[in-house]
PDB file of C-alpha atoms in Angstrom:
ATOM      1  CA  GLY A 274     -10.898  13.446 -26.512  1.00 50.00           C
ATOM      2  CA  GLN A 275     -12.738  11.824 -23.834  1.00 66.00           C
ATOM      3  CA  ASN A 276     -15.745  13.266 -21.498  1.00 87.00           C
ATOM      4  CA  ILE A 277     -14.854  12.936 -18.001  1.00 93.00           C
ATOM      5  CA  ASP A 278     -17.405  14.635 -15.769  1.00 95.00           C
ATOM      6  CA  GLN A 279     -17.632  14.645 -11.588  1.00 96.00           C
ATOM      7  CA  PRO A 280     -18.680  17.262  -9.403  1.00 96.00           C
ATOM      8  CA  THR A 281     -17.131  20.574  -9.006  1.00 95.00           C
ATOM      9  CA  GLU A 282     -17.684  20.606  -4.805  1.00 97.00           C
ATOM     10  CA  MET A 283     -18.155  18.853  -2.118  1.00 98.00           C
ATOM     11  CA  THR A 284     -18.427  19.300   1.622  1.00 97.00           C
ATOM     12  CA  ALA A 285     -18.753  16.932   4.722  1.00 97.00           C
ATOM     13  CA  THR A 286     -17.794  16.550   8.032  1.00 97.00           C
ATOM     14  CA  GLU A 287     -15.025  15.124   9.931  1.00 97.00           C
ATOM     15  CA  GLY A 288     -15.694  11.481  10.821  1.00 97.00           C
ATOM     16  CA  ALA A 289     -18.219  11.316   8.082  1.00 97.00           C
ATOM     17  CA  ILE A 290     -18.163   8.933   4.755  1.00 97.00           C
ATOM     18  CA  VAL A 291     -18.135  10.951   1.157  1.00 98.00           C
ATOM     19  CA  GLN A 292     -18.402   9.345  -2.110  1.00 98.00           C
ATOM     20  CA  ILE A 293     -17.013  11.280  -5.270  1.00 98.00           C
ATOM     21  CA  ASN A 294     -18.306  10.166  -8.776  1.00 98.00           C
ATOM     22  CA  CYS A 295     -16.770  10.160 -11.989  1.00 98.00           C
ATOM     23  CA  THR A 296     -18.289   9.210 -15.296  1.00 97.00           C
ATOM     24  CA  TYR A 297     -16.764   9.052 -18.548  1.00 95.00           C
ATOM     25  CA  GLN A 298     -16.715   8.138 -22.092  1.00 92.00           C
ATOM     26  CA  THR A 299     -13.848   6.602 -24.115  1.00 84.00           C
ATOM     27  CA  SER A 300     -13.236   4.479 -26.892  1.00 80.00           C
ATOM     28  CA  GLY A 301     -10.581   2.632 -25.786  1.00 81.00           C
ATOM     29  CA  PHE A 302     -10.598   2.258 -22.176  1.00 85.00           C
ATOM     30  CA  ASN A 303      -7.458   1.241 -20.132  1.00 85.00           C
ATOM     31  CA  GLY A 304      -7.625   2.080 -16.497  1.00 90.00           C
ATOM     32  CA  LEU A 305      -8.675   4.776 -14.435  1.00 94.00           C
ATOM     33  CA  PHE A 306      -6.938   6.562 -11.812  1.00 94.00           C
ATOM     34  CA  TRP A 307      -7.753   8.593  -8.658  1.00 97.00           C
ATOM     35  CA  TYR A 308      -5.206  11.552  -7.344  1.00 96.00           C
ATOM     36  CA  GLN A 309      -5.249  13.782  -4.646  1.00 97.00           C
ATOM     37  CA  GLN A 310      -4.226  17.375  -4.890  1.00 96.00           C
ATOM     38  CA  HIS A 311      -3.584  19.882  -2.067  1.00 95.00           C
ATOM     39  CA  ALA A 312      -3.830  23.454  -3.206  1.00 90.00           C
ATOM     40  CA  GLY A 313      -0.219  24.408  -4.388  1.00 85.00           C
ATOM     41  CA  GLU A 314       1.130  20.877  -4.591  1.00 89.00           C
ATOM     42  CA  ALA A 315       1.170  18.018  -6.976  1.00 89.00           C
ATOM     43  CA  PRO A 316      -1.278  15.503  -7.592  1.00 93.00           C
ATOM     44  CA  THR A 317      -0.426  12.331  -5.397  1.00 94.00           C
ATOM     45  CA  PHE A 318      -1.588   8.764  -6.506  1.00 93.00           C
ATOM     46  CA  LEU A 319      -4.750   6.963  -4.353  1.00 95.00           C
ATOM     47  CA  SER A 320      -6.050   4.511  -6.602  1.00 94.00           C
ATOM     48  CA  TYR A 321      -5.965   2.667  -9.920  1.00 93.00           C
ATOM     49  CA  ASN A 322      -8.867   0.167 -11.193  1.00 94.00           C
ATOM     50  CA  VAL A 323      -8.532  -1.533 -14.338  1.00 91.00           C
ATOM     51  CA  LEU A 324     -11.186  -4.341 -13.652  1.00 94.00           C
ATOM     52  CA  ASP A 325     -14.702  -4.106 -12.509  1.00 96.00           C
ATOM     53  CA  GLY A 326     -14.916  -3.972  -8.695  1.00 96.00           C
ATOM     54  CA  LEU A 327     -14.256  -2.593  -5.915  1.00 96.00           C
ATOM     55  CA  GLU A 328     -10.331  -1.642  -4.475  1.00 94.00           C
ATOM     56  CA  GLU A 329      -9.794  -0.974  -1.019  1.00 93.00           C
ATOM     57  CA  LYS A 330      -6.637   1.139   0.535  1.00 90.00           C
ATOM     58  CA  GLY A 331      -7.371   1.612   4.682  1.00 93.00           C
ATOM     59  CA  ARG A 332      -9.676   4.963   4.593  1.00 96.00           C
ATOM     60  CA  PHE A 333     -10.207   4.913   0.543  1.00 96.00           C
ATOM     61  CA  SER A 334     -11.680   2.912  -1.577  1.00 97.00           C
ATOM     62  CA  SER A 335     -12.616   3.077  -5.419  1.00 97.00           C
ATOM     63  CA  PHE A 336     -14.910   1.264  -7.602  1.00 98.00           C
ATOM     64  CA  LEU A 337     -15.084   0.810 -11.021  1.00 97.00           C
ATOM     65  CA  SER A 338     -17.947  -0.176 -13.844  1.00 97.00           C
ATOM     66  CA  ARG A 339     -16.775  -0.351 -17.202  1.00 95.00           C
ATOM     67  CA  SER A 340     -19.870  -1.254 -18.887  1.00 94.00           C
ATOM     68  CA  LYS A 341     -21.590   1.953 -17.107  1.00 96.00           C
ATOM     69  CA  GLY A 342     -18.346   4.194 -17.787  1.00 95.00           C
ATOM     70  CA  TYR A 343     -18.145   4.609 -13.845  1.00 96.00           C
ATOM     71  CA  SER A 344     -16.300   5.163 -11.191  1.00 98.00           C
ATOM     72  CA  TYR A 345     -16.393   6.327  -7.178  1.00 98.00           C
ATOM     73  CA  LEU A 346     -13.638   7.304  -4.646  1.00 98.00           C
ATOM     74  CA  LEU A 347     -15.265   6.646  -1.311  1.00 98.00           C
ATOM     75  CA  LEU A 348     -13.545   8.114   1.687  1.00 97.00           C
ATOM     76  CA  LYS A 349     -14.262   7.069   5.001  1.00 97.00           C
ATOM     77  CA  GLU A 350     -13.931   8.488   8.857  1.00 97.00           C
ATOM     78  CA  LEU A 351     -12.626  12.073   7.095  1.00 97.00           C
ATOM     79  CA  GLN A 352     -10.206  14.069   8.476  1.00 97.00           C
ATOM     80  CA  MET A 353      -9.267  17.745   8.060  1.00 96.00           C
ATOM     81  CA  LYS A 354      -6.434  17.078   6.051  1.00 96.00           C
ATOM     82  CA  ASP A 355      -8.494  14.811   3.405  1.00 97.00           C
ATOM     83  CA  SER A 356      -9.670  18.738   2.195  1.00 98.00           C
ATOM     84  CA  ALA A 357      -8.137  18.279  -1.171  1.00 97.00           C
ATOM     85  CA  SER A 358      -8.992  18.366  -4.802  1.00 97.00           C
ATOM     86  CA  TYR A 359      -9.926  14.892  -5.965  1.00 98.00           C
ATOM     87  CA  LEU A 360      -9.018  14.308  -9.721  1.00 97.00           C
ATOM     88  CA  CYS A 361     -10.464  11.228 -11.750  1.00 97.00           C
ATOM     89  CA  ALA A 362      -8.101  10.455 -14.814  1.00 94.00           C
ATOM     90  CA  VAL A 363      -8.392   7.631 -17.529  1.00 92.00           C
ATOM     91  CA  ARG A 364      -5.911   6.105 -19.836  1.00 87.00           C
ATOM     92  CA  ASP A 365      -7.157   5.554 -23.150  1.00 79.00           C
ATOM     93  CA  ARG A 366      -5.768   2.764 -25.505  1.00 73.00           C
ATOM     94  CA  ASN A 367      -6.688   3.906 -29.128  1.00 61.00           C
ATOM     95  CA  ARG A 368      -4.761   2.874 -32.168  1.00 40.00           C
ATOM     96  CA  GLY A 369      -1.564   5.185 -31.948  1.00 44.00           C
ATOM     97  CA  SER A 370      -1.807   6.383 -28.333  1.00 46.00           C
ATOM     98  CA  THR A 371       0.182   5.441 -25.833  1.00 52.00           C
ATOM     99  CA  LEU A 372       0.756   4.058 -22.104  1.00 59.00           C
ATOM    100  CA  GLY A 373       1.610   7.945 -21.270  1.00 56.00           C
ATOM    101  CA  ARG A 374      -1.505   9.924 -21.620  1.00 78.00           C
ATOM    102  CA  LEU A 375      -4.029  10.427 -19.225  1.00 86.00           C
ATOM    103  CA  TYR A 376      -7.478  12.370 -19.849  1.00 89.00           C
ATOM    104  CA  PHE A 377      -8.144  14.072 -16.352  1.00 92.00           C
ATOM    105  CA  GLY A 378     -11.461  15.642 -15.269  1.00 94.00           C
ATOM    106  CA  ARG A 379     -11.710  19.021 -13.763  1.00 93.00           C
ATOM    107  CA  GLY A 380     -11.067  17.523 -10.074  1.00 95.00           C
ATOM    108  CA  THR A 381     -13.614  17.533  -7.410  1.00 97.00           C
ATOM    109  CA  GLN A 382     -12.759  19.941  -4.354  1.00 97.00           C
ATOM    110  CA  LEU A 383     -13.572  18.531  -0.948  1.00 98.00           C
ATOM    111  CA  THR A 384     -13.925  20.282   1.994  1.00 97.00           C
ATOM    112  CA  VAL A 385     -13.965  18.831   5.147  1.00 97.00           C
ATOM    113  CA  TRP A 386     -15.347  20.885   8.340  1.00 95.00           C
ATOM    114  CA  PRO A 387     -14.844  20.002  11.709  1.00 93.00           C
TER     115      PRO A 387
ATOM    116  CA  LYS B  48      14.047   6.389  -3.826  1.00 65.00           C
ATOM    117  CA  ALA B  49      13.852   9.988  -4.563  1.00 78.00           C
ATOM    118  CA  GLY B  50      10.507  11.498  -6.101  1.00 91.00           C
ATOM    119  CA  VAL B  51      10.226  13.116  -9.135  1.00 95.00           C
ATOM    120  CA  THR B  52      12.111  16.326  -8.993  1.00 96.00           C
ATOM    121  CA  GLN B  53      11.274  19.887 -11.278  1.00 97.00           C
ATOM    122  CA  THR B  54      13.427  22.653 -11.795  1.00 96.00           C
ATOM    123  CA  PRO B  55      12.889  25.576 -11.575  1.00 97.00           C
ATOM    124  CA  ARG B  56       9.897  25.636  -8.952  1.00 95.00           C
ATOM    125  CA  TYR B  57       8.996  29.257  -9.919  1.00 96.00           C
ATOM    126  CA  LEU B  58       9.565  31.506 -12.945  1.00 96.00           C
ATOM    127  CA  ILE B  59       8.529  34.774 -13.880  1.00 97.00           C
ATOM    128  CA  LYS B  60       8.696  35.687 -17.343  1.00 97.00           C
ATOM    129  CA  THR B  61       7.655  38.496 -19.895  1.00 97.00           C
ATOM    130  CA  ARG B  62       5.430  38.062 -23.114  1.00 97.00           C
ATOM    131  CA  GLY B  63       7.773  37.134 -25.971  1.00 97.00           C
ATOM    132  CA  GLN B  64      10.522  35.477 -24.010  1.00 98.00           C
ATOM    133  CA  GLN B  65      11.034  31.514 -24.329  1.00 97.00           C
ATOM    134  CA  VAL B  66      11.149  29.273 -21.197  1.00 98.00           C
ATOM    135  CA  THR B  67      12.805  25.621 -20.696  1.00 98.00           C
ATOM    136  CA  LEU B  68      11.509  23.311 -17.487  1.00 98.00           C
ATOM    137  CA  SER B  69      13.445  20.485 -16.364  1.00 98.00           C
ATOM    138  CA  CYS B  70      12.280  17.296 -15.007  1.00 98.00           C
ATOM    139  CA  SER B  71      13.931  14.544 -13.566  1.00 97.00           C
ATOM    140  CA  PRO B  72      12.010  11.137 -13.205  1.00 96.00           C
ATOM    141  CA  ILE B  73      12.061   8.746 -10.651  1.00 95.00           C
ATOM    142  CA  SER B  74      15.200   6.474 -10.808  1.00 94.00           C
ATOM    143  CA  GLY B  75      14.540   3.509 -13.111  1.00 91.00           C
ATOM    144  CA  HIS B  76      11.372   5.065 -14.761  1.00 91.00           C
ATOM    145  CA  ARG B  77      11.921   6.116 -18.829  1.00 90.00           C
ATOM    146  CA  SER B  78       8.823   7.420 -19.671  1.00 90.00           C
ATOM    147  CA  VAL B  79       8.134  11.215 -18.911  1.00 93.00           C
ATOM    148  CA  SER B  80       4.748  13.047 -19.699  1.00 93.00           C
ATOM    149  CA  TRP B  81       4.016  16.949 -19.153  1.00 96.00           C
ATOM    150  CA  TYR B  82       1.138  18.273 -18.165  1.00 95.00           C
ATOM    151  CA  GLN B  83      -0.720  21.664 -18.080  1.00 96.00           C
ATOM    152  CA  GLN B  84      -2.857  22.940 -15.240  1.00 95.00           C
ATOM    153  CA  THR B  85      -4.516  26.228 -14.960  1.00 93.00           C
ATOM    154  CA  PRO B  86      -7.838  27.101 -13.368  1.00 86.00           C
ATOM    155  CA  GLY B  87     -10.086  27.025 -16.148  1.00 83.00           C
ATOM    156  CA  GLN B  88      -8.880  24.167 -18.033  1.00 86.00           C
ATOM    157  CA  GLY B  89      -7.429  21.821 -15.374  1.00 88.00           C
ATOM    158  CA  LEU B  90      -4.776  19.298 -16.211  1.00 92.00           C
ATOM    159  CA  GLN B  91      -4.119  18.745 -19.941  1.00 93.00           C
ATOM    160  CA  PHE B  92      -1.629  16.774 -21.756  1.00 92.00           C
ATOM    161  CA  LEU B  93       1.017  17.848 -23.528  1.00 94.00           C
ATOM    162  CA  PHE B  94       3.524  15.304 -24.557  1.00 91.00           C
ATOM    163  CA  GLU B  95       4.934  12.064 -23.505  1.00 90.00           C
ATOM    164  CA  TYR B  96       8.673  10.794 -23.601  1.00 91.00           C
ATOM    165  CA  PHE B  97       9.999   7.576 -23.453  1.00 89.00           C
ATOM    166  CA  SER B  98      13.397   6.355 -24.364  1.00 88.00           C
ATOM    167  CA  GLU B  99      14.527  10.073 -25.967  1.00 92.00           C
ATOM    168  CA  THR B 100      11.027   9.491 -28.023  1.00 90.00           C
ATOM    169  CA  GLN B 101       7.978  11.683 -28.299  1.00 90.00           C
ATOM    170  CA  ARG B 102       5.068   8.609 -27.933  1.00 84.00           C
ATOM    171  CA  ASN B 103       2.383  11.455 -28.164  1.00 84.00           C
ATOM    172  CA  LYS B 104       1.399  14.984 -28.318  1.00 88.00           C
ATOM    173  CA  GLY B 105      -1.413  16.963 -27.011  1.00 89.00           C
ATOM    174  CA  ASN B 106      -3.308  19.558 -28.282  1.00 90.00           C
ATOM    175  CA  PHE B 107      -0.781  22.305 -27.749  1.00 95.00           C
ATOM    176  CA  PRO B 108       0.679  24.591 -30.591  1.00 96.00           C
ATOM    177  CA  GLY B 109       3.931  24.292 -31.776  1.00 95.00           C
ATOM    178  CA  ARG B 110       5.487  26.889 -29.428  1.00 97.00           C
ATOM    179  CA  PHE B 111       5.479  23.982 -26.976  1.00 97.00           C
ATOM    180  CA  SER B 112       8.345  21.682 -27.419  1.00 96.00           C
ATOM    181  CA  GLY B 113      10.425  18.979 -25.411  1.00 96.00           C
ATOM    182  CA  ARG B 114      13.077  16.347 -25.686  1.00 96.00           C
ATOM    183  CA  GLN B 115      13.980  13.601 -23.152  1.00 97.00           C
ATOM    184  CA  PHE B 116      17.765  12.736 -22.899  1.00 96.00           C
ATOM    185  CA  SER B 117      19.651   9.523 -22.483  1.00 95.00           C
ATOM    186  CA  ASN B 118      19.515   9.312 -18.264  1.00 94.00           C
ATOM    187  CA  SER B 119      15.353   9.896 -19.091  1.00 94.00           C
ATOM    188  CA  ARG B 120      15.479  13.492 -17.649  1.00 97.00           C
ATOM    189  CA  SER B 121      13.557  15.530 -19.866  1.00 97.00           C
ATOM    190  CA  GLU B 122      12.714  19.432 -20.645  1.00 98.00           C
ATOM    191  CA  MET B 123       9.857  21.293 -22.130  1.00 98.00           C
ATOM    192  CA  ASN B 124      10.473  24.253 -23.881  1.00 98.00           C
ATOM    193  CA  VAL B 125       8.000  27.202 -24.790  1.00 97.00           C
ATOM    194  CA  SER B 126       8.897  29.737 -27.051  1.00 95.00           C
ATOM    195  CA  THR B 127       7.044  33.283 -27.654  1.00 97.00           C
ATOM    196  CA  LEU B 128       5.498  33.538 -24.466  1.00 97.00           C
ATOM    197  CA  GLU B 129       1.787  34.275 -23.986  1.00 97.00           C
ATOM    198  CA  LEU B 130      -0.109  35.728 -21.078  1.00 96.00           C
ATOM    199  CA  GLY B 131      -2.067  32.374 -21.531  1.00 95.00           C
ATOM    200  CA  ASP B 132       0.987  30.115 -20.710  1.00 97.00           C
ATOM    201  CA  SER B 133       0.783  31.386 -17.658  1.00 97.00           C
ATOM    202  CA  ALA B 134       0.264  27.913 -15.398  1.00 96.00           C
ATOM    203  CA  LEU B 135       1.499  25.254 -13.277  1.00 96.00           C
ATOM    204  CA  TYR B 136       3.581  22.606 -15.596  1.00 97.00           C
ATOM    205  CA  LEU B 137       3.482  19.279 -13.985  1.00 97.00           C
ATOM    206  CA  CYS B 138       5.936  16.220 -15.267  1.00 96.00           C
ATOM    207  CA  ALA B 139       4.895  12.701 -14.410  1.00 94.00           C
ATOM    208  CA  SER B 140       7.222   9.532 -14.932  1.00 93.00           C
ATOM    209  CA  SER B 141       6.661   5.996 -14.919  1.00 89.00           C
ATOM    210  CA  LEU B 142       8.352   2.642 -16.225  1.00 83.00           C
ATOM    211  CA  GLY B 143       6.241   3.327 -18.984  1.00 73.00           C
ATOM    212  CA  ARG B 144       4.784  -0.063 -19.230  1.00 72.00           C
ATOM    213  CA  GLU B 145       0.961  -1.323 -19.702  1.00 66.00           C
ATOM    214  CA  GLY B 146      -0.855  -0.312 -16.663  1.00 65.00           C
ATOM    215  CA  GLU B 147       1.812   1.494 -14.769  1.00 79.00           C
ATOM    216  CA  THR B 148       0.907   4.696 -12.754  1.00 86.00           C
ATOM    217  CA  GLN B 149       2.275   7.800 -13.253  1.00 89.00           C
ATOM    218  CA  TYR B 150       3.782   9.811 -10.351  1.00 92.00           C
ATOM    219  CA  PHE B 151       3.885  13.769 -10.341  1.00 94.00           C
ATOM    220  CA  GLY B 152       6.837  16.035  -9.384  1.00 95.00           C
ATOM    221  CA  PRO B 153       6.061  19.308  -7.758  1.00 93.00           C
ATOM    222  CA  GLY B 154       5.719  21.162 -10.971  1.00 95.00           C
ATOM    223  CA  THR B 155       6.883  24.542 -11.989  1.00 97.00           C
ATOM    224  CA  ARG B 156       4.712  27.601 -11.707  1.00 96.00           C
ATOM    225  CA  LEU B 157       5.225  29.648 -14.307  1.00 97.00           C
ATOM    226  CA  LEU B 158       3.546  33.138 -14.553  1.00 97.00           C
ATOM    227  CA  VAL B 159       3.595  35.783 -17.979  1.00 97.00           C
ATOM    228  CA  LEU B 160       3.554  38.944 -17.460  1.00 96.00           C
TER     229      LEU B 160
END
């Protein structure tokens, strides 16, 4: 399998910026995804990185360094509705592996306080 | 476009029974992947189907099986249910091409008593 590590919990206040880190080890890296999951709901797609660098989408940005096996999700201008679990997932292209398999971290539970 | 749909949304079964869950992917998507989510283990991959063929399988016992139909709809079956099978079962669809994002359905929450 793959080792995907992210902090279990984080807290922040409204209007602040928070960075959620994710480190991974794979034998055939083929992309990293961030998903947001509110309690009792399905994960929703936030971002995708396959090349090194920063991808920006409104208040959310995601960064990838393949050489370091490291990614982060940056959330700006935090709102109460951003309280959720944030899942880091890696696609691994091994021989015999397929496009459809993602390896997920345990998720980082973010709580945004007023 | 309608999103991924899963039925039923909630299910209660007893040990030893079997269960079938259904997933309809986004229109045009040919790949369907299934995941099990529990508080203790997080999201774990079960299997993936593309064009009615199983392309990959996770590390789950043979009690877990699935199939995909010609319209890309997929079902998964769990036989001889155990208490530990209580979980949220999520399916995700994608076009199935390199780099494509997977989109998740709302899940089926299964409780085994």
